[in-house]
C-alpha positions as a printed Julia matrix, in Angstrom:
207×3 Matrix{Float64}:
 -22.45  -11.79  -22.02
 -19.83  -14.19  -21.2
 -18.48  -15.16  -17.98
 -15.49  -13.52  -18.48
 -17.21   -9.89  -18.76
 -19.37  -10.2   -15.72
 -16.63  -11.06  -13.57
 -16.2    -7.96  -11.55
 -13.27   -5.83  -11.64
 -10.6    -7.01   -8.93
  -7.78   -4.6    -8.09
  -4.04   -6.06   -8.23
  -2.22   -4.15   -5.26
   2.05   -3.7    -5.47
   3.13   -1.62   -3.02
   0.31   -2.03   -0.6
   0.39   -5.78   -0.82
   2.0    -6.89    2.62
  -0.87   -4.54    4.16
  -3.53   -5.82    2.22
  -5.03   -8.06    4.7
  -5.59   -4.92    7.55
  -6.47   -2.12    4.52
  -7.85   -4.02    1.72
 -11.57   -4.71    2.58
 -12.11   -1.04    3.63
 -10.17    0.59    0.5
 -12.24   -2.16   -1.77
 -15.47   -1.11    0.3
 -15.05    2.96   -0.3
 -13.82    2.43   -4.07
 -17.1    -0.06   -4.58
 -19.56    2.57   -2.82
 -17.92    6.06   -4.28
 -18.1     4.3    -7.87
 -21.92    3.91   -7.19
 -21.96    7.52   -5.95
 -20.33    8.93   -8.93
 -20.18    6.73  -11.94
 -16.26    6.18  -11.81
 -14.84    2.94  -12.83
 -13.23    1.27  -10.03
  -9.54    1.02  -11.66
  -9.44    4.87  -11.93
 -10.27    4.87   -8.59
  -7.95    2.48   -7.01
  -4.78    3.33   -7.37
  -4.78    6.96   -5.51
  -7.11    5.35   -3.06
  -4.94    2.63   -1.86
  -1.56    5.05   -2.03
  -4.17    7.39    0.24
  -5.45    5.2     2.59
  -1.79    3.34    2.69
  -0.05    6.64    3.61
  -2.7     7.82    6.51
  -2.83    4.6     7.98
   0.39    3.8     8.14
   2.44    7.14    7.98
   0.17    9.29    9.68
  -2.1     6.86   11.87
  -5.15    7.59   11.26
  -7.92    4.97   12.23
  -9.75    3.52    9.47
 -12.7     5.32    9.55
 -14.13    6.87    6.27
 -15.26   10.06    8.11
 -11.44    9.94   10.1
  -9.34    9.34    6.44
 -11.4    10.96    3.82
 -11.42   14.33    4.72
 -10.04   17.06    2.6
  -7.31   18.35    4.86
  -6.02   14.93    4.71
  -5.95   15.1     1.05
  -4.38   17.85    1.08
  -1.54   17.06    3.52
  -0.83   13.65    1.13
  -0.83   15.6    -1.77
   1.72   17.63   -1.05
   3.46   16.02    1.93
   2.75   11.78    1.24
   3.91   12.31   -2.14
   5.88   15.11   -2.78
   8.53   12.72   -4.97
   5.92   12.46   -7.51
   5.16   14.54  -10.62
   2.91   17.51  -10.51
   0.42   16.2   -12.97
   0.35   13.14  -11.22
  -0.03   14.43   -7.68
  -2.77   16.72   -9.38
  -4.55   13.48  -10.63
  -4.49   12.15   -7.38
  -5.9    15.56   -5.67
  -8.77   15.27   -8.24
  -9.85   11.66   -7.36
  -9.13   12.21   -3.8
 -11.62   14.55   -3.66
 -13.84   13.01   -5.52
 -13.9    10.19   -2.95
 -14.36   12.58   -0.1
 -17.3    14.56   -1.73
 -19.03   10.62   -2.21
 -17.97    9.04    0.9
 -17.88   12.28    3.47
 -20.09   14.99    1.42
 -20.53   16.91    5.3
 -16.13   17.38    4.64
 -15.22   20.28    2.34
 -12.1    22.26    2.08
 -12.97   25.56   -0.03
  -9.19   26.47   -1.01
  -6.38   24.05   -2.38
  -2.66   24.77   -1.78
  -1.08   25.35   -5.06
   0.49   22.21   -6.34
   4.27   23.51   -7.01
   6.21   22.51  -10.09
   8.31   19.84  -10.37
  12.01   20.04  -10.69
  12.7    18.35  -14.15
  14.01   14.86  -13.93
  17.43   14.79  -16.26
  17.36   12.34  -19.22
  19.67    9.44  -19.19
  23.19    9.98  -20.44
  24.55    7.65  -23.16
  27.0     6.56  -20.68
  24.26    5.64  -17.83
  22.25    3.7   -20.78
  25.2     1.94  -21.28
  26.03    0.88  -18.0
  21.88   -0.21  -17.29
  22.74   -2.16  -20.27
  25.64   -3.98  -18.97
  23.7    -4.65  -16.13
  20.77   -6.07  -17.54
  23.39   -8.08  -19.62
  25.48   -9.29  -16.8
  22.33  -11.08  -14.56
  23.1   -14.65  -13.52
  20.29  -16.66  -15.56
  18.59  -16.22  -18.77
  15.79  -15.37  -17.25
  16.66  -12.17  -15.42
  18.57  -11.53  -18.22
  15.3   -10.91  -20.1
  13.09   -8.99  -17.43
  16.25   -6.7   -16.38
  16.41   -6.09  -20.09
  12.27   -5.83  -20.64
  12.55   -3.1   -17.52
  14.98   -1.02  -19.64
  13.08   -1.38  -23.1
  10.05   -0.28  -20.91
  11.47    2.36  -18.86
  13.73    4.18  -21.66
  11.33    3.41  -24.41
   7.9     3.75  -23.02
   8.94    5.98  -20.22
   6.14    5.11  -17.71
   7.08    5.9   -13.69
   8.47    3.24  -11.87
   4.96    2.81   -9.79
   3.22    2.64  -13.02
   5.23   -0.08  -14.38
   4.96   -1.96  -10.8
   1.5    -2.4   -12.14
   2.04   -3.83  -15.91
   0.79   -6.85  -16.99
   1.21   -9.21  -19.61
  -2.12   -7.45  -20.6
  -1.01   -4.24  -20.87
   0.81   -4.58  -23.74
  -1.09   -4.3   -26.91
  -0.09   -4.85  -30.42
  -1.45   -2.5   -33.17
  -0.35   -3.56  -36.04
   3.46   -3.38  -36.17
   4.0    -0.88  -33.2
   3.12   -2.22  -29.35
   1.71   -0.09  -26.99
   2.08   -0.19  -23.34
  -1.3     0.07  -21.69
  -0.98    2.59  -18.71
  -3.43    2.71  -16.05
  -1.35    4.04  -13.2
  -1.72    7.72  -11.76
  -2.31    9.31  -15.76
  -4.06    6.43  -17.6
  -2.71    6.53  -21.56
  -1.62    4.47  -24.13
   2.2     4.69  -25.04
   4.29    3.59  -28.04
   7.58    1.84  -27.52
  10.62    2.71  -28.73
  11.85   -0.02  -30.67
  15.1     1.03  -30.28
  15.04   -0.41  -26.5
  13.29   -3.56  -27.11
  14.69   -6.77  -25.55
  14.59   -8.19  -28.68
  17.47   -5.48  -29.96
  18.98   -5.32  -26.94
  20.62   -8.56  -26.8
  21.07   -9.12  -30.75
């Protein structure tokens, strides 16, 4: 085994990053412990962990205290109340790790009935006329430079259709190449492996 694939696996905060420094070593602590508990890989674990622990600290001011944050009413008032904006699957994936944190890390904590999660109001496709104006955007950015990453956001986002907090979290890495079609490595909130339209490609959108 190389160095490389003994290094253990180190979480990349976005959104949580200016708060890192006061939440970080007690999200990394509970993800580290409830993966030996359960047998969960860290990264599926992170991500509704720190959006968790990020809302009830700061939103709702709760202490950081394992037995004061991970507690199913708490999960259940994030679910549908911390993150209402996002999908229902998603907010459903988060429920389900969520709880699998609190049964690890605060097993005497139970909640024997969930609150329906309701269904998401459909989120209307671009219009030919919006894709056109994103595009003219992208187009019209003040160096080459942000030329390309306004126009890599759009090839991503209308082609590969991840959720903005998902892409937040791309990296160079995440983009695979199988043979002539890339795939977009997602390992935000639903963790898949998208195809690309090539249609929206940066490449194609500035020939």
């Amino acid at each position: 085994m190389n160095a490389a694939a003994a290094e253990p696996y180190r979480y990349r905060p976005t959104l949580a990053l200016p708060y890192w420094d006061e939440i970080g070593g007690f999200i990394e602590d509970a993800v580290t412990d409830a993966s030996a508990i359960t047998g969960r890989e860290p990264h599926i674990l992170f991500p509704a962990t720190t959006a968790f622990v990020l809302w009830a600290w700061q939103a709702r001011g709760t202490p950081l205290e394992r037995t004061r944050i991970f507690r199913a009413s708490v999960v259940e008032e994030f679910v549908h109340l911390g993150v209402g904006r996002y999908l229902r699957g998603s907010r459903a994936t988060h429920r389900a790790t969520l709880t699998l944190m609190v049964r690890a890390l605060n097993p005497a904590d139970s909640l024997t009935k969930q609150r329906p999660i309701p269904r998401s109001v459909p989120t209307q496709p671009y219009s030919a006329a919006e894709i056109a104006a994103l595009h003219s955007w992208a187009l019209g950015q003040n160096t080459s430079r942000r030329r390309y990453d306004a126009l890599t956001l759009l090839a991503l986002g209308l082609g590969a259709g991840p959720a903005t907090r998902e892409i937040l979290e791309l990296r160079v890495s995440s983009l695979d190449i199988r043979g002539d079609q890339p795939v977009v490595i997602v390992w935000e909130s639903r963790p898949r492996a998208v195809g690309r339209d090539r249609r929206t490609s940066p490449a194609q959108l500035t020939a």
